[in-house]
CSV table of C-alpha atoms and ligand atoms in Angstrom, one decimal:
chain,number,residue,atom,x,y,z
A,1,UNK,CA,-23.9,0.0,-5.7
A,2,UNK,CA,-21.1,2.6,-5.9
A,3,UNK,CA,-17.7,2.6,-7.5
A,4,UNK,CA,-14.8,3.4,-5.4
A,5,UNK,CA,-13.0,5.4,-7.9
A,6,UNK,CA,-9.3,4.8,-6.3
A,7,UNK,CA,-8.3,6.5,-9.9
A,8,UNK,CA,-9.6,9.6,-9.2
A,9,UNK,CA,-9.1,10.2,-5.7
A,10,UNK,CA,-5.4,9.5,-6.0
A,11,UNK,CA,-5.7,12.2,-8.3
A,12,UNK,CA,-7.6,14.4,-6.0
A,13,UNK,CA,-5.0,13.6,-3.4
A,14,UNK,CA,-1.7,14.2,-5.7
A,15,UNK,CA,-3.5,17.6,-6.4
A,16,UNK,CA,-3.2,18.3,-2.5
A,17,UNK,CA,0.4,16.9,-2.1
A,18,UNK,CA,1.6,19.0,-5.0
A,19,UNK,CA,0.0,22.4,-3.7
A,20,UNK,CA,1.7,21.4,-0.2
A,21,UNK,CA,4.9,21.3,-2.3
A,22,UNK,CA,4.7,24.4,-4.1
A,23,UNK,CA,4.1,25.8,-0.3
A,24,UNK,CA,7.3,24.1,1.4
A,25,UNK,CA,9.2,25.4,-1.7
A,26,UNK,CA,8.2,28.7,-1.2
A,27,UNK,CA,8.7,29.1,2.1
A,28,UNK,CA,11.8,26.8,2.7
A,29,UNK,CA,13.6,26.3,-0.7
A,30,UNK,CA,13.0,22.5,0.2
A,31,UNK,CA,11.8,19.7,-2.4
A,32,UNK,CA,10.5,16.7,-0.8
A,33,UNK,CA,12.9,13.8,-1.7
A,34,UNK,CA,12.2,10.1,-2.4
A,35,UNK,CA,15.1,7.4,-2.8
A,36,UNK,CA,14.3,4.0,-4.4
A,37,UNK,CA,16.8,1.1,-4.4
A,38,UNK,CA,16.4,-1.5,-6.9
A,39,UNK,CA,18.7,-4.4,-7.1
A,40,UNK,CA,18.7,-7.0,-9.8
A,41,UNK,CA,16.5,-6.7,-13.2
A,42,UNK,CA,12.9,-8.1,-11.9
A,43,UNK,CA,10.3,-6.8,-14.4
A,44,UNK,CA,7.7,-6.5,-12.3
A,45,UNK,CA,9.8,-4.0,-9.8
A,46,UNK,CA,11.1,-2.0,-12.0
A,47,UNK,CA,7.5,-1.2,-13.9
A,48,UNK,CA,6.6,-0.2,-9.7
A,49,UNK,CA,9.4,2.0,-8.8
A,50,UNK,CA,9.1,3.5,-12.4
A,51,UNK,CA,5.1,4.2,-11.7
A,52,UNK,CA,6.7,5.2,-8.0
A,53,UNK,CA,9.2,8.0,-10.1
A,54,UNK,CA,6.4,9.2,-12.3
A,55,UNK,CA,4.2,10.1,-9.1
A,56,UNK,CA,6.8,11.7,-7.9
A,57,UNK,CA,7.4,13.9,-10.9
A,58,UNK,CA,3.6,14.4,-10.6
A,59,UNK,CA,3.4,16.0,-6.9
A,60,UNK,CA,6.6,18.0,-7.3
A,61,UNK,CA,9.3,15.9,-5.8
A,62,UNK,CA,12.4,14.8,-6.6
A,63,UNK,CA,13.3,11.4,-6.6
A,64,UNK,CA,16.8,9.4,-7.0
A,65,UNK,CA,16.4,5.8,-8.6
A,66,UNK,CA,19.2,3.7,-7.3
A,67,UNK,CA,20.2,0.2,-9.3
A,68,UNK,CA,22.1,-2.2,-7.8
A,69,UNK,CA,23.2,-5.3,-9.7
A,70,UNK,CA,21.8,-8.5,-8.2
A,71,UNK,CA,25.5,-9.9,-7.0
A,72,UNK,CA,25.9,-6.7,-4.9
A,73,UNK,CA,26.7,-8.3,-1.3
A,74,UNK,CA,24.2,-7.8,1.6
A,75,UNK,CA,26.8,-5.7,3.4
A,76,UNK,CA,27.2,-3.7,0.7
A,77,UNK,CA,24.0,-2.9,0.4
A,78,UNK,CA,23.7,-2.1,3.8
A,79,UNK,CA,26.3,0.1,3.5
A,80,UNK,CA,24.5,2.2,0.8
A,81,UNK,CA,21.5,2.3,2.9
A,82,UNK,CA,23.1,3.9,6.0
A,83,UNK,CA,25.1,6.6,3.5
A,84,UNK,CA,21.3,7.3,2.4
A,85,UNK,CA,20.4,7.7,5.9
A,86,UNK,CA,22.8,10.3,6.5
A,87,UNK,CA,22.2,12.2,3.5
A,88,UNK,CA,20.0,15.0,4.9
A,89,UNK,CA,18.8,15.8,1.3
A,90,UNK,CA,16.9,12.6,1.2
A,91,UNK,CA,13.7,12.6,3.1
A,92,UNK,CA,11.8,9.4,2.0
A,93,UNK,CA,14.0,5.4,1.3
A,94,UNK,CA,12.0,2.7,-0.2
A,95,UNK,CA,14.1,-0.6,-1.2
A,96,UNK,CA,11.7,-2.4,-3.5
A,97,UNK,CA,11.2,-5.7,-2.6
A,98,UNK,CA,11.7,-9.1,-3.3
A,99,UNK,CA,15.4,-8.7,-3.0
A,100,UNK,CA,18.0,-11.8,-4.0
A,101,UNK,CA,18.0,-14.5,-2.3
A,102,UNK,CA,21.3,-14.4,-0.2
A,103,UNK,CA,19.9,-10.7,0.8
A,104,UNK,CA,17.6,-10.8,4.0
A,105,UNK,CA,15.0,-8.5,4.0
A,106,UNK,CA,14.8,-8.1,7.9
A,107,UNK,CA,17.9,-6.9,8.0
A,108,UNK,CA,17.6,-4.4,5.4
A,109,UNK,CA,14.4,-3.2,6.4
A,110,UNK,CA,15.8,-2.5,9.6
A,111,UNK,CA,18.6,-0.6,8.7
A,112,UNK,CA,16.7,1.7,7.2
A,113,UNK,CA,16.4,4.4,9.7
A,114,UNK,CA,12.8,4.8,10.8
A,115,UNK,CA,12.4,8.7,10.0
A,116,UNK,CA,12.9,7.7,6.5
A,117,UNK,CA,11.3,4.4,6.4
A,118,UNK,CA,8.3,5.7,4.2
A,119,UNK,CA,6.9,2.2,3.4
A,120,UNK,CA,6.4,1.5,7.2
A,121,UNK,CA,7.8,-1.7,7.3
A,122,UNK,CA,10.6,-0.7,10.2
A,123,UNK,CA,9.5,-2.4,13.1
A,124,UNK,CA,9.9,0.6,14.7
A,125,UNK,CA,7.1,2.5,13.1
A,126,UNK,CA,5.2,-0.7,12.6
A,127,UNK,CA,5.4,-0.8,16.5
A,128,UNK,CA,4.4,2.7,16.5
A,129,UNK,CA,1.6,2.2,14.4
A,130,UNK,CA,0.0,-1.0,17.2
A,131,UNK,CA,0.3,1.5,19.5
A,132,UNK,CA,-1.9,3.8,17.9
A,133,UNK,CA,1.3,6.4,17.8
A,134,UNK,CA,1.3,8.7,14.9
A,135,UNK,CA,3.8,7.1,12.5
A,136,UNK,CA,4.4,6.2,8.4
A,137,UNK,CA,1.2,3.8,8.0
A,138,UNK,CA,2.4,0.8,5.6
A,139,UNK,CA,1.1,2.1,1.8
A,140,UNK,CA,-1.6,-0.5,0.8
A,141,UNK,CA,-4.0,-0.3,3.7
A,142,UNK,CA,-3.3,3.3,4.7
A,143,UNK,CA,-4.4,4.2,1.0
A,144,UNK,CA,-7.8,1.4,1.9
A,145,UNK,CA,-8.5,3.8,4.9
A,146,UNK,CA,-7.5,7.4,3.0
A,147,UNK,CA,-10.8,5.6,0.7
A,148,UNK,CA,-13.1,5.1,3.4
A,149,UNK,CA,-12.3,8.3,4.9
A,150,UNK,CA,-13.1,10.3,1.2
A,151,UNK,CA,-16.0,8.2,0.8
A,152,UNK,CA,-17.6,8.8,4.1
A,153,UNK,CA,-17.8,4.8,4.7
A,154,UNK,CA,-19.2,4.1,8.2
A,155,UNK,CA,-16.9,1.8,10.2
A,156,UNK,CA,-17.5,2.4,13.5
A,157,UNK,CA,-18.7,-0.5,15.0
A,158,UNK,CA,-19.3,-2.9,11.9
A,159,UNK,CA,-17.9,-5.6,11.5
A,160,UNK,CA,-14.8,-6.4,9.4
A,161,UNK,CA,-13.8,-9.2,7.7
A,162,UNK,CA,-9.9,-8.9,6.3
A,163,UNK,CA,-8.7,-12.0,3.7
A,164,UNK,CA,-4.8,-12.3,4.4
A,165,UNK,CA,-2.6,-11.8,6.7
A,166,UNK,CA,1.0,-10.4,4.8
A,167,UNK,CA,2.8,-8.0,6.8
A,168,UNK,CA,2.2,-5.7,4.2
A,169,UNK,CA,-1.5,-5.7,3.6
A,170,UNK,CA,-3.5,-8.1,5.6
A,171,UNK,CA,-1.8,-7.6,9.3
A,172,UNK,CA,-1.7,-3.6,9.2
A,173,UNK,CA,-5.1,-3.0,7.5
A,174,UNK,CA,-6.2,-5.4,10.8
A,175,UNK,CA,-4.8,-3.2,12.8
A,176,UNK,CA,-5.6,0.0,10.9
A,177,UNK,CA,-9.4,-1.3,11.0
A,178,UNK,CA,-9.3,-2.1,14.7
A,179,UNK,CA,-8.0,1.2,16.3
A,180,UNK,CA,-10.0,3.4,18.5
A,181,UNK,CA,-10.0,6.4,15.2
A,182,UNK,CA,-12.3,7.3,13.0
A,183,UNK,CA,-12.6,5.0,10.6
A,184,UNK,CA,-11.6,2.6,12.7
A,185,UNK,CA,-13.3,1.4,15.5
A,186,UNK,CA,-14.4,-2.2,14.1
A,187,UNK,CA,-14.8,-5.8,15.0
A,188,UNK,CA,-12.2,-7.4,12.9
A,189,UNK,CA,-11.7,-10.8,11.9
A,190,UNK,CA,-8.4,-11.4,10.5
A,191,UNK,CA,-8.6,-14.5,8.3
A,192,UNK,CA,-5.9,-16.7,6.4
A,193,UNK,CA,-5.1,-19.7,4.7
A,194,UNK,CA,-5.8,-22.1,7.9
A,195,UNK,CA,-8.8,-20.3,8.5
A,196,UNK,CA,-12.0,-22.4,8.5
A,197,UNK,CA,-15.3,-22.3,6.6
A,198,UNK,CA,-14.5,-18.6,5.6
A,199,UNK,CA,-18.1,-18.0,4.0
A,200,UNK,CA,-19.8,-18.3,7.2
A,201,UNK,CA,-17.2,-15.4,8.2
A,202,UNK,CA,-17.5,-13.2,5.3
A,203,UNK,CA,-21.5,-13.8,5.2
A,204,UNK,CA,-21.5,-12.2,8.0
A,205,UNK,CA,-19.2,-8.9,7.2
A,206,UNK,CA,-20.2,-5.8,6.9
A,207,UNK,CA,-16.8,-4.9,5.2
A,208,UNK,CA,-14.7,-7.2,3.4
A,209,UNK,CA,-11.1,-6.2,2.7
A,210,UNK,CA,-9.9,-9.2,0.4
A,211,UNK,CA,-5.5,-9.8,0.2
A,212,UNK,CA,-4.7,-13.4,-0.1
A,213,UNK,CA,-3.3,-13.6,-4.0
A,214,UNK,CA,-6.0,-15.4,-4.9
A,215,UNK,CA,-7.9,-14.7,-8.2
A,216,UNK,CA,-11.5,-13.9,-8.1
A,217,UNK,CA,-11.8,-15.9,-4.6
A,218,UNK,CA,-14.7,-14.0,-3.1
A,219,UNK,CA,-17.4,-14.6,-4.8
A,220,UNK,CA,-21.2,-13.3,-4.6
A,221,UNK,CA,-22.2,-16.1,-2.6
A,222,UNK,CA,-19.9,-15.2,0.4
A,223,UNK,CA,-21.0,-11.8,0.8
A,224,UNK,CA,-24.6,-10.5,1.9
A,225,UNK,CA,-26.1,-7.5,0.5
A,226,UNK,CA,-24.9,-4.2,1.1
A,227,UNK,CA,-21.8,-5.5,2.3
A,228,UNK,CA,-18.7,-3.1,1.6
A,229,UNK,CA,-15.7,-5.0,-0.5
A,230,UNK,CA,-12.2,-4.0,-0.7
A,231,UNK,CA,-10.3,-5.5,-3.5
A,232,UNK,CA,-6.7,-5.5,-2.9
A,233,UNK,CA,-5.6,-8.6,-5.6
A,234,UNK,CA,-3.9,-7.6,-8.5
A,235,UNK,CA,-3.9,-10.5,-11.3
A,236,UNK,CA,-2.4,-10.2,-14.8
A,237,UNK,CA,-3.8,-12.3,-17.3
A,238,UNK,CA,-3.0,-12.5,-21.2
A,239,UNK,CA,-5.9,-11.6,-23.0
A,240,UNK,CA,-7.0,-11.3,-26.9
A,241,UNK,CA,-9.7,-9.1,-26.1
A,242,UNK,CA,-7.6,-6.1,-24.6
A,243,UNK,CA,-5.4,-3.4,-26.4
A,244,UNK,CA,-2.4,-4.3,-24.1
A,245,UNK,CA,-2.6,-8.0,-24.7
A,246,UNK,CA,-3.3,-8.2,-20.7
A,247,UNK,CA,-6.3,-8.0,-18.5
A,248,UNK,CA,-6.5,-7.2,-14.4
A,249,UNK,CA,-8.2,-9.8,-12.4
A,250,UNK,CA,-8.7,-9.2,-8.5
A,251,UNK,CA,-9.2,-11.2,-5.1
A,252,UNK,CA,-12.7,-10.7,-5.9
A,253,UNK,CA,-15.0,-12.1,-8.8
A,254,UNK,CA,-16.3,-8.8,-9.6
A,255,UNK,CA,-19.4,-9.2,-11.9
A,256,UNK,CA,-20.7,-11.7,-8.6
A,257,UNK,CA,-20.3,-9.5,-5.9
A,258,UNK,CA,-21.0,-6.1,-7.3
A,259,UNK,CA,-24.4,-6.2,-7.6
A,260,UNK,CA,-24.8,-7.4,-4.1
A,261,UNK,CA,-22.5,-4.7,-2.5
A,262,UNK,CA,-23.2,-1.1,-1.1
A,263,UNK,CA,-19.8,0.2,-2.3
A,264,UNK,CA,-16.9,-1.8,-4.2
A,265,UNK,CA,-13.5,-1.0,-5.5
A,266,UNK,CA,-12.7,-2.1,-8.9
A,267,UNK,CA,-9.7,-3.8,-10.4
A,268,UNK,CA,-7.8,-1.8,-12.1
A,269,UNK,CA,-8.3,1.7,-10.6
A,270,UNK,CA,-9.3,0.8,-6.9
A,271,UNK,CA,-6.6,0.0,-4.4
A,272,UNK,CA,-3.6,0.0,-6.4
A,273,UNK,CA,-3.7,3.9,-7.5
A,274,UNK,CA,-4.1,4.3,-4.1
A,275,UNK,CA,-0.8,2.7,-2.7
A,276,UNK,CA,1.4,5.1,-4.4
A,277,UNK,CA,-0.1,8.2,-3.2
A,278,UNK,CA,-0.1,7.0,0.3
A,279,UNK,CA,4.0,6.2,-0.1
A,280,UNK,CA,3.6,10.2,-1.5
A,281,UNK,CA,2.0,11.5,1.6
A,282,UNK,CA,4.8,9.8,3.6
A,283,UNK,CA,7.4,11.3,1.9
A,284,UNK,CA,5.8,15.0,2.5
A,285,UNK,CA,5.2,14.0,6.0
A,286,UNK,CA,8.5,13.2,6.3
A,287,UNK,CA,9.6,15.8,4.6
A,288,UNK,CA,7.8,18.4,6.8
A,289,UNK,CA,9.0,16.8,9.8
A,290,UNK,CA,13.3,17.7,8.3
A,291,UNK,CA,11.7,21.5,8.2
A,292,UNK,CA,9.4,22.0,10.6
A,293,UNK,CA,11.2,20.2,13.6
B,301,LIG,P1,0.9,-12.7,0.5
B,301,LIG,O1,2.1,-12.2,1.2
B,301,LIG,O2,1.1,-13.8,-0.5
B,301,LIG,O3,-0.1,-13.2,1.6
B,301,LIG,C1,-1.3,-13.8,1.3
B,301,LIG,C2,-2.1,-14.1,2.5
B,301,LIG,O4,-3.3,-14.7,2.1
B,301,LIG,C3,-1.4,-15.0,3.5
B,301,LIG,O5,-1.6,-14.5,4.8
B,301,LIG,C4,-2.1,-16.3,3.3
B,301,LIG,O6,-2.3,-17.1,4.5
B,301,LIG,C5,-3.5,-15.9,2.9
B,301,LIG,N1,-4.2,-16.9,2.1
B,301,LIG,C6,-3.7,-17.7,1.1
B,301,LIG,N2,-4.6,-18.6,0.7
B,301,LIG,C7,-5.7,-18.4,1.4
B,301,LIG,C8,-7.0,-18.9,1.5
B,301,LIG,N3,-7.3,-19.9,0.7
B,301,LIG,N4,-7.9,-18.5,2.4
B,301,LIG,C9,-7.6,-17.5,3.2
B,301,LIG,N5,-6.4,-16.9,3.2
B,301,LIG,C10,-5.5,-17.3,2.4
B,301,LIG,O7,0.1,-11.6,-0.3
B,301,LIG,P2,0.1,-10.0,-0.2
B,301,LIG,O8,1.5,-9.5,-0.5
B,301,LIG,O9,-0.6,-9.5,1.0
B,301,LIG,O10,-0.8,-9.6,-1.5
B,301,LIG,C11,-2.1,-10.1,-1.6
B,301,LIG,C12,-2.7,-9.7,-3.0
B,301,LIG,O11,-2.7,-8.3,-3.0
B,301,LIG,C13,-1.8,-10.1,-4.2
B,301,LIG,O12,-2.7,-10.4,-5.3
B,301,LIG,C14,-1.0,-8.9,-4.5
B,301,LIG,O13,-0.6,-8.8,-5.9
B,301,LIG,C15,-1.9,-7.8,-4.1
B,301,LIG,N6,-1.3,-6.5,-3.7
B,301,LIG,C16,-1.8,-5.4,-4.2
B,301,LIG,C17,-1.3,-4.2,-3.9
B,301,LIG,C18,-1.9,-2.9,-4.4
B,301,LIG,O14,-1.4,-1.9,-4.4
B,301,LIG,N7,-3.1,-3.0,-5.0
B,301,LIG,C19,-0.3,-4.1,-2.9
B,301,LIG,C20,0.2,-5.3,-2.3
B,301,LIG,C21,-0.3,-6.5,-2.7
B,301,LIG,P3,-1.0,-17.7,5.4
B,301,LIG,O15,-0.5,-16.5,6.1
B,301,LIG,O16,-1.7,-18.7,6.2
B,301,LIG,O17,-0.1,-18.3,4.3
């Protein structure tokens, strides 16, 4: 069995992104520039666009963290998405999500114009992204594929079994893993919470890409050997026996499955690493794009 180390090649990669920097600086004055809105206090977002500033500060970018208190109107918000739109400085806008109730998140996500929308949520560039155009991939599963692609994972032709369907994870990494590309190229089976007897499908898998929220749902029993499993759950769970007080759970129950599989990402230090680096490549993407147009 082999670890996926997601730690160290989002390391490997944010070694790349920042040499690219130093490169654009030299030759164009320009530092890539990522925008985060936050609105409201939620815990949980602002630990993920503080790791999201940290990377940032990592590669070489700059990055503007905008707060909004939670009674900010939707138009209002809206408003302060288009000025960010038109601010030429600003290559890369993420609005962290969930947002207040009495904001839709359709609406801002489209508003968002799609040259900056470095999540990959506009329907523009998810559109873009069906149709095999090049385009900002959607974080989570572009950062799955950027660790198949280091690991030198065989897709082509296998067959793939993806648990969850979010619009986030589970529908693009379908996508991602159906495409006529390397590292592509697979039989997918896209299942989700109506989906029946699942085992006989994941028995069958040669990889397994698990996002349904569910803690330690795959277990050894669904998978046959050599099977490769992609852990995308992230579960926090109050523990005496850590230093933090907390310990990470995944999708999958890890000490099951491992010994049965060819290659598996761990929880911590998989997947999630991997998200952030991806957001990081779209920023510099876009980035280049403002230069070199
Ligand atoms: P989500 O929006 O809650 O979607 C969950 C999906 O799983 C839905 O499509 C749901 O089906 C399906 N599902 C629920 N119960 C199921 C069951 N018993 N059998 C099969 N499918 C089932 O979740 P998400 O945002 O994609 O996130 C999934 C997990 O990944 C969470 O643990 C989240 O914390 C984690 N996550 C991690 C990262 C990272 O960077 N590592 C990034 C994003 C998310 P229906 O559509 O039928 O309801």
């Amino acid at each position: 069995m082999i670890l996926i180390d997601g730690k160290k090649i989002s390391a490997e990669v944010k070694q790349e992104i920042a040499a690219e920097v130093e490169q654009i600086k030299k030759e164009n004055g320009k530092i890539p520039h990522l925008a985060a809105i936050i609105v409201g206090a939620d815990g949980a977002s602002q630990t993920y666009v503080a790791a999201k500033v940290k990377a940032c500060e990592q590669v070489g970018f700059k990055s503007s963290e905008i707060k909004f208190d939670e009674n900010i109107t939707e138009e209002e918000l809206l408003n302060e998405i288009k000025k960010i739109n038109q601010n030429d400085d600003i290559d890369g806008l993420i609005v962290q999500l969930p947002l207040p109730k009495h904001i839709s998140e359709d609406k801002v996500i489209e508003t968002i114009t799609p040259e900056k929308d470095v999540d990959g949520f506009h329907p523009i560039n998810v559109g873009k992204m069906v149709a095999g155009l090049p385009t900002y991939l959607p974080a989570t599963p572009a950062g799955i594929v950027e660790l198949l692609k280091r690991y030198k994972i065989e897709t082509s032709g296998k067959n793939c079994v993806v648990i969850g369907r979010s619009n986030i994870v589970g529908t693009p990494m379908s996508v991602l893993m159906s495409r006529k590309a390397e590292y592509g190229d697979c039989t997918v089976t896209l299942c989700h919470s109506r989906t029946k007897n699942i085992e006989k499908i994941t028995k069958e898998a040669d990889i397994i890409i698990v996002a349904l929220g569910w803690k330690e749902f795959l277990t050894g029993e669904m998978v046959k050997e050599g099977a490769v499993v992609i852990d995308v759950g992230i579960h926090r769970v109050k523990s005496d026996k850590t230093k933090s007080g907390w310990k990470l759970y995944g999708d999958v129950n890890f000490d099951e499955v491992a010994p049965k599989a060819s290659y598996i990402t761990p929880v911590p230090g998989g997947v999630g690493p991997m998200t952030i680096v991806s957001l990081m490549q779209n920023t510099l993407l876009s980035a280049k794009k403002a230069i070199y147009k």
